[in-house]
Every structure is written in structure tokens, then in C-alpha cells.
XYZ file of C-alpha atoms in Angstrom:
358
model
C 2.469 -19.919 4.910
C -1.081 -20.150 4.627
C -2.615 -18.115 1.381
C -6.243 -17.230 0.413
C -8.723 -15.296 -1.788
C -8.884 -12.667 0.751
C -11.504 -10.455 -1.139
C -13.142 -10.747 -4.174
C -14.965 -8.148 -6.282
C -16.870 -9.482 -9.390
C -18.786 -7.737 -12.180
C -22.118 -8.763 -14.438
C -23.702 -6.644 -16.751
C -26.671 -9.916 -16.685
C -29.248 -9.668 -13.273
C -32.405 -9.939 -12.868
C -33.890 -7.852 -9.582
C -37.240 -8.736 -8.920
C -38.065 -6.930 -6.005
C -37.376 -3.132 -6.152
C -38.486 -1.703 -2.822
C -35.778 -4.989 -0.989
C -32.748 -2.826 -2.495
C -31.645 0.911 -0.850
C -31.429 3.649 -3.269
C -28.590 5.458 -1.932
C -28.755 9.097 -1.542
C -26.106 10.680 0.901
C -24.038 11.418 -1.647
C -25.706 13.530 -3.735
C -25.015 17.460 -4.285
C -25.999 19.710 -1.497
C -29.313 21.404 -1.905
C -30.137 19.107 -5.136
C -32.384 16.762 -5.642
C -31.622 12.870 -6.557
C -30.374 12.163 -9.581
C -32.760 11.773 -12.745
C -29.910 9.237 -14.126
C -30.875 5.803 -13.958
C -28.551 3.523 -12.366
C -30.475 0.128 -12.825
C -32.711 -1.822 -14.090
C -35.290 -4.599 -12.683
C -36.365 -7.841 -14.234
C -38.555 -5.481 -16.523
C -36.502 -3.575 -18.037
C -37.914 -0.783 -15.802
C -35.181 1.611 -15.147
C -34.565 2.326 -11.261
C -33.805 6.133 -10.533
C -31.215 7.068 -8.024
C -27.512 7.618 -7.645
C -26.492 4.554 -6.964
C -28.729 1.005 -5.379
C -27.577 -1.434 -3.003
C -27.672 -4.250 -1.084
C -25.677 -4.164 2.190
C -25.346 -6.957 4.167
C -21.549 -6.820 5.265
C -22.902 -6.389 9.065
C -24.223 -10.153 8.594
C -21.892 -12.402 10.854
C -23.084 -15.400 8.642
C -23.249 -13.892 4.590
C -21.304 -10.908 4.419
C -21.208 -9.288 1.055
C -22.212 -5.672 -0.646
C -23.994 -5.516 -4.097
C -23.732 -2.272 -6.232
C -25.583 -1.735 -8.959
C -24.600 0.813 -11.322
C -24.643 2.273 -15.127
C -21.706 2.648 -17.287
C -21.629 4.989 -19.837
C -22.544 2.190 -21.950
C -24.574 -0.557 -19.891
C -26.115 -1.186 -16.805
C -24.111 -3.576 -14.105
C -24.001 -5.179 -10.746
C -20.648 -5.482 -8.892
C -20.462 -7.851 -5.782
C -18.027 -7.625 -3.417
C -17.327 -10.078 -0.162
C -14.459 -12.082 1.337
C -14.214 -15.834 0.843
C -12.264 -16.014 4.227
C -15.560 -15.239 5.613
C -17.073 -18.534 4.411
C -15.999 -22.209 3.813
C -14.588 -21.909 1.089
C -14.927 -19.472 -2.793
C -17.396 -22.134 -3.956
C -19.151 -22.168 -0.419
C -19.331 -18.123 -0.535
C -21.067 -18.119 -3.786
C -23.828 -20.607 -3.057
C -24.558 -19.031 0.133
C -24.282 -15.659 -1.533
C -26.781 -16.788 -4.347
C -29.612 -17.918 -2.140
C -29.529 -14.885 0.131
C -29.564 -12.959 -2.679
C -32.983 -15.026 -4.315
C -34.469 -15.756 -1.263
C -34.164 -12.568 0.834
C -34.009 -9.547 -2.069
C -35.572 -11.673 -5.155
C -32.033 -10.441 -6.820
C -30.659 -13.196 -9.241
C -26.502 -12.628 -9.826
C -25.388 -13.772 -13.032
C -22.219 -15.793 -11.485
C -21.367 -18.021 -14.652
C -20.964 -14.855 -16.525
C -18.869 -12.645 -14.345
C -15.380 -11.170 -14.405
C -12.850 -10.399 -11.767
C -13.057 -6.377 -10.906
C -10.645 -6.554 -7.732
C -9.012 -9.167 -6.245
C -6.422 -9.691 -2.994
C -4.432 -12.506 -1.768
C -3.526 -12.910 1.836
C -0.404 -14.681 3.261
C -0.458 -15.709 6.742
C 2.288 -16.634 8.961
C 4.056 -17.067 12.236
C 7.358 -14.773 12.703
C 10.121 -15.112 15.048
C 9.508 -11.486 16.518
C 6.682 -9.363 16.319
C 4.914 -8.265 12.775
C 5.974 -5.108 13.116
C 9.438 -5.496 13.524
C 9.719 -6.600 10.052
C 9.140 -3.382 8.536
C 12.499 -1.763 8.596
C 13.247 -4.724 6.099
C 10.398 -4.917 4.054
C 10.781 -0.932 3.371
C 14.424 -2.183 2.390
C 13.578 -4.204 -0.394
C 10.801 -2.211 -1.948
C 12.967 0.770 -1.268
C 10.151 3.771 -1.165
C 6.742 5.027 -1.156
C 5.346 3.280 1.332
C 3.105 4.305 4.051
C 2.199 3.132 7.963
C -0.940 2.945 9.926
C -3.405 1.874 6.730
C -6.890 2.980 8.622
C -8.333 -0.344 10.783
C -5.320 -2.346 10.087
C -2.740 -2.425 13.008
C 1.155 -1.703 12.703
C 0.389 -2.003 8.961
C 2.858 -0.977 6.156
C 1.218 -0.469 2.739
C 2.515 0.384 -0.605
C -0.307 2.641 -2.182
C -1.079 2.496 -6.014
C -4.335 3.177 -7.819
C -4.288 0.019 -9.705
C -2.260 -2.675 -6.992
C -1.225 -2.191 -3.548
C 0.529 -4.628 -1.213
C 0.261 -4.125 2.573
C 2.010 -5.540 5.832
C 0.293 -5.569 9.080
C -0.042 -7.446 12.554
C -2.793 -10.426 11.627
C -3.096 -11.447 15.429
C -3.691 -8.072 16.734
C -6.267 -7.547 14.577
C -8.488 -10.369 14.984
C -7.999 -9.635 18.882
C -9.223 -5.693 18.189
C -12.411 -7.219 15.535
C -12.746 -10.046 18.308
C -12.665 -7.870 21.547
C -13.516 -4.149 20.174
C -10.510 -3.080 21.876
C -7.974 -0.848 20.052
C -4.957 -0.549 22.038
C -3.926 -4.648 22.046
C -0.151 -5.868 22.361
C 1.401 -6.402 19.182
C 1.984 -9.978 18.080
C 3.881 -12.441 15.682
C 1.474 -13.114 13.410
C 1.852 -11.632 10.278
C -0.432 -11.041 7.088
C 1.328 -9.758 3.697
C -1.716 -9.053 0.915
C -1.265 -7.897 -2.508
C -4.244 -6.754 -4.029
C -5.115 -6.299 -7.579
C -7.622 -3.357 -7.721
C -8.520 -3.565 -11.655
C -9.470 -6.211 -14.174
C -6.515 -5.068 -16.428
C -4.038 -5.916 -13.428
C -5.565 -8.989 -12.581
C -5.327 -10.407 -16.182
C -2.136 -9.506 -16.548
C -0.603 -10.326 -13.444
C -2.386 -12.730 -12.333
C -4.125 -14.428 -15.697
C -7.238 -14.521 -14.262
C -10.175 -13.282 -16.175
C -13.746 -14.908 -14.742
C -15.263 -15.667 -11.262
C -14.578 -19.701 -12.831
C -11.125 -18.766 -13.235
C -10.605 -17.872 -9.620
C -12.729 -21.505 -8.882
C -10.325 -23.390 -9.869
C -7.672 -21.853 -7.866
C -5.614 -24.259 -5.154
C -3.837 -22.659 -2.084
C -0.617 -23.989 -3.851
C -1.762 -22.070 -7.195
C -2.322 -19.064 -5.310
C 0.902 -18.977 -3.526
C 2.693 -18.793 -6.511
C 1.011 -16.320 -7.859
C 1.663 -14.474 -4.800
C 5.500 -14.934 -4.594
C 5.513 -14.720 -8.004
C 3.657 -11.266 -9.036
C 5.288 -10.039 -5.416
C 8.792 -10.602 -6.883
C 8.051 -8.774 -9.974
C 6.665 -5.525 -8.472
C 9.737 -5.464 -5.977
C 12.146 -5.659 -8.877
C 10.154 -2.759 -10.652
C 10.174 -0.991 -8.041
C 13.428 -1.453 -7.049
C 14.266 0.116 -10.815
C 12.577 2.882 -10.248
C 14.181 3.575 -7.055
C 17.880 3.406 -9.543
C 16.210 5.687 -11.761
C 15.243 8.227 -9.308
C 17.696 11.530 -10.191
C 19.558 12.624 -7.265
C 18.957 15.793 -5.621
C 19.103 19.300 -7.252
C 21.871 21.694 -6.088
C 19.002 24.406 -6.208
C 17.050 22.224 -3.276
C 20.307 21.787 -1.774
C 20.919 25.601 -2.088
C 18.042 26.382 -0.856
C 17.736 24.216 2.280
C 21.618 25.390 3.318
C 20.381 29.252 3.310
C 17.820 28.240 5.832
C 20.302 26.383 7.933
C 22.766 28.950 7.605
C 19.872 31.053 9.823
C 20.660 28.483 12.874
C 23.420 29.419 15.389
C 24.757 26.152 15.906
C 27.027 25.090 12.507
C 26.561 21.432 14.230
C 22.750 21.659 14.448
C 22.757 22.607 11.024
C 25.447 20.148 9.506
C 22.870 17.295 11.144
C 19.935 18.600 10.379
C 21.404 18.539 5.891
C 22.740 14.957 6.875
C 19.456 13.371 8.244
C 16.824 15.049 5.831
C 19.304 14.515 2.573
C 17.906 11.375 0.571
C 18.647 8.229 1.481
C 20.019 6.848 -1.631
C 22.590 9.349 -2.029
C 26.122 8.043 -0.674
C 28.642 9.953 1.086
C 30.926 11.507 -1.556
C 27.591 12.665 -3.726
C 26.463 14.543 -0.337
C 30.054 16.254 0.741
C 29.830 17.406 -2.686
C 26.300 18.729 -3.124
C 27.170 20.238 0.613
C 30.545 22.038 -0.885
C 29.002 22.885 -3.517
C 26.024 24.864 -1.918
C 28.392 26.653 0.094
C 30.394 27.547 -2.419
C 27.325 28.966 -4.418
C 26.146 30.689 -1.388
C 29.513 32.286 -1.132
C 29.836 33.559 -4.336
C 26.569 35.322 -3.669
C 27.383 37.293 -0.667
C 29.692 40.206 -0.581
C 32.633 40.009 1.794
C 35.576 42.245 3.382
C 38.092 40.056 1.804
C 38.680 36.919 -0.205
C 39.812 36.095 2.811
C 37.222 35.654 4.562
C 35.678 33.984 2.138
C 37.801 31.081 1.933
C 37.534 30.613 5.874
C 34.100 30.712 5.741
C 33.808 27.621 3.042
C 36.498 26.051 4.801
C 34.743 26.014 8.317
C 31.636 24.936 6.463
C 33.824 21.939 5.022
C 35.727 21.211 7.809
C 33.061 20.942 10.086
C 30.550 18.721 7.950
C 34.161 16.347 8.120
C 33.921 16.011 11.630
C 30.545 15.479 12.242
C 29.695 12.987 8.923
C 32.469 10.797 9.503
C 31.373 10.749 13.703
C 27.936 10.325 12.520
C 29.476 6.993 10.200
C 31.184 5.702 13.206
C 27.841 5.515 15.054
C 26.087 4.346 12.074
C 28.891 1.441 11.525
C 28.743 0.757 14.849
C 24.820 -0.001 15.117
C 25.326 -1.943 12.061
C 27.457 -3.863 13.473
C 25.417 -4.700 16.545
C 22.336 -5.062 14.340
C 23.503 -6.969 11.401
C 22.683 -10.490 12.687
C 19.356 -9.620 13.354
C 18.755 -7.894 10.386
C 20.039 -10.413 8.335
C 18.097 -12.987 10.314
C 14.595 -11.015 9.730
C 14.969 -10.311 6.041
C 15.749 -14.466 5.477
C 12.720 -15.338 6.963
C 10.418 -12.456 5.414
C 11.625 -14.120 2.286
C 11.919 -17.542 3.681
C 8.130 -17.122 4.089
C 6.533 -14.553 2.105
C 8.619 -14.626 -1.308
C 9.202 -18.285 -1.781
C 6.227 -20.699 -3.625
């Protein structure tokens, strides 16, 4: 498993810009109708303040020194915020000198390095998989149990769990280099795959990483940065695996409710299917027969009939039937289980094998 720094975002309140009209004062996303904003958002080597919503330097579009610069005001200071990815360059070390002399030579802009802190920062693992990347995510979904999403925008057969302060995504590595390489977008899938996990705040990177400064990151090896990778990986899956214990199971109201609608479909086998396949996942059999009888029941109680009766056959169809067709639909389940369970047991070893072991 190859791992890297695969972005970097640091922060100094300490720059010196020397050259005003080199930077863009960025205006597209002010208010309709309203003028730029009176609020300074920086300062040059003067102390002058710069007006404007927000200045930049953009050079991401360079093939050789990609990077962005922001430079903004905090409610209580002025700062600069650099963002590029290492993997671009040589090396960390190599990014930052050739960062620094673009920076001096081309926009007379002077980044305090030696006094910056981490803002963001992602690792990437890379590996080779038996099958193709996206295979994998029936598994991966397993373990982390919930709340993830597909198709993260530019990032192929990706699978990404999305939190405002970390995320960690899946997605084909190969197939994108071929799309970035080629500009073509509809590429086979292949067996290279790239798990990141991406601190998106100092706090989290401090904590979870015990990083705090750009020279903290420096003296990072690829063997230190795997195990902080398996390691911090490990410890959101098992929170997240918690939560997923601590999630209530369904209401009887929601159940109620869904089994009136159902009740409006002719077919009691159509219906029975549709309450098995959209019930959640993590309740077991016996919890759903009874959250089933017990909605039926309720809805029973609420409708007037000719004769008790008629009544009972009605809840005892209802039960009957959902009998039938959940234990057929287990037998089909078992059954691709059965077939599958090599395989599956097979992926989620070498997920772990590769992704979740320093």
C-alpha cells in the first residue's frame, strides 16, 4: 500500500505581499446589484489594507506548481491560507521550495512557512485489488454500516462518507488518472484503488492525527503516515459502527403510516415486498413481523367492520401472507449468501489486508 500527503492546506496570519496589482481581487461572489465589499480582506507589506471580498492567487492550472493562495480576514486578524497537493511535486519539502519561489519571484508574495499550521489535511492509500475498485463497496458500506454516499463529483465509482469536519472516500484511482490523462469520461473501471481520509479542520487534525505545524507534517515518513491512516481509520469505523447500535429502531407510527399507503395497492404481494425491501436494514426478522402485525392490527382497530369476524380474517391474511413471502424472500437471500460468501469473505480480507493494517 502506497500512502501520501495527498493535500495539504496551511494557514499564516505572517505575509508580506509586495505587489498588489499580481494578486486577483475576487468579485463573483458578491451580492447581486451591490457593489464590492468595503471590508478589507488583506493587507500588503505596508500595512495598507487591500479592499475586496476575498484576494487570490490561482495557479492550480500550472502543470509544474500547482497551488491556490487565499487571503482573508478573521474577525480578529488578517491571514493567508495555501492550499496544493504534495503528490503533485517531488516530495512535501520539494512542494514548498518550489511553492516559495513562485510565490517571490512571480507575485512578490512572501509565505510565512516556518510559522504555519495545518488547516486541512488528507492521506491517500493506493493499491492494487484482486477485482475492480468498485466492487469493494458492498463491503466497505458493511463495515462503516451507513451514511455514505456514491458518485463524489470528478471522482469515479467513488464511495464517500460525508462529515463537515472528516470525510473518508473510496474510488477507482486508475480510472481516474486515465479520465485527467485522456479527458475522456466514460473509461473501463479498473483495480486500482485509492482510500483517503481527510481531516478538514485544525481541531481534527490535532487530535487525530497530532499534528499541529506545516514542520510537523515535514517530518512525516510513508511508514508514519500509514499508521496514522489505519490507525485514525479504525477508530472512526468503530464510532461509527456505535452509532449505527445506537440508532432506535423504527416507529410503529412510520410503520403505520407506510402500511395505509400499501394497503391502497391491489396486489397484498406487491405490498408485503415493497414493507420488506424499504424497512431498515438493521432491523432483524422477528422485530419486522412484529412492527408488520402490529400496524395491521392498529389499522384494524381503526376501521369499522360488519363483524369481528371479518376482522380477524383480515389480520390473519395480512399475517399469513407476509409468512409466505418473508420466509421465500429468506430462502433466496440464504441462497445468494451462500453462493456469494466466498467472495465476500475474500474481498473484505483484503480491503483490510490492505487498507486497515500499518
Amino acid at each position: 500500500m502506497k500512502t501520501t500527503i495527498d493535500k495539504l492546506k496551511i494557514f499564516t496570519p505572517s505575509y508580506n505581499l509586495g505587489n498588489v496589482d499580481a494578486i486577483g481581487i475576487q468579485s463573483h461572489n458578491k451580492l447581486p446589484n451591490l457593489e464590492l465589499s468595503n471590508r478589507p480582506c488583506a493587507i500588503d507589506h505596508k500595512g495598507n489594507p487591500i479592499i475586496g471580498v476575498n484576494a487570490f492567487i490561482n495557479n492550480y492550472d500550472s502543470n509544474e506548481i500547482p497551488y491556490h493562495l487565499n487571503l482573508k480576514s478573521t474577525p480578529t486578524q488578517y491571514g493567508a491560507w495555501l492550499e496544493f497537493n504534495p503528490n503533485k511535486f517531488n516530495s512535501l519539502e520539494d512542494a514548498i521550495n518550489k511553492i516559495d519561489h513562485h510565490l517571490k519571484e512571480t507575485n512578490h508574495f512572501e509565505f510565512k512557512f516556518d510559522e504555519s499550521q495545518l488547516s486541512r489535511m488528507d492521506i491517500a492509500c493506493d493499491d492494487e485489488m484482486t477485482e475492480n475498485a468498485k466492487e469493494y463497496h458492498p463491503i466497505i458500506q458493511s463495515i462503516m454500516k451507513h451514511r455514505y454516499s456514491k458518485n463524489e463529483k470528478g471522482l469515479p465509482h467513488s464511495l464517500t462518507y460525508k462529515n463537515t469536519k472528516w470525510s473518508k472516500c473510496t474510488y477507482d484511482k486508475g480510472l481516474k488518472n486515465y479520465i485527467d490523462s485522456t479527458g475522456i469520461q466514460n473509461g473501463l473501471p479498473t483495480r486500482e484503488m485509492r482510500d483517503e481520509l481527510r481531516m478538514m479542520t485544525p481541531q481534527y487534525i490535532q487530535n487525530h492525527f497530532g499534528l499541529v505545524t506545516l514542520n510537523d507534517a515535514l517530518e512525516l515518513n510513508e511508514s508514519n503516515l500509514k499508521t496514522l491512516f489505519v490507525n485514525t481509520s479504525k477508530k472512526f469505523i468503530r464510532q461509527q459502527q456505535e452509532l449505527a447500535k445506537r440508532n432506535p429502531d423504527e416507529h410503529l407510527d412510520s410503520i403505520i403510516k407506510l402500511i395505509d399507503e400499501l394497503l391502497k395497492l391491489p396486489s397484498r404481494k406487491e405490498r408485503i415486498l415493497t414493507y420488506l425491501n424499504t424497512s431498515n436494514k438493521e432491523t432483524n426478522h422477528i422485530k419486522s413481523r412484529k412492527m408488520f402485525s402490529d400496524a395491521i392490527v392498529e389499522i384494524a382497530n381503526k376501521k369499522e367492520w360488519s363483524s369481528r369476524q371479518n376482522k380477524s380474517n383480515f389480520i390473519s391474511r395480512e399475517l399469513t401472507a407476509f409468512d409466505l413471502i418473508a420466509r421465500d424472500q429468506n430462502q433466496i437471500r440464504q441462497e445468494r449468501v451462500e453462493r456469494n460468501e466466498d467472495t465476500i469473505i475474500h474481498k473484505l480480507e483484503e480491503y483490510q489486508s490492505k487498507f486497515l493494517v500499518a
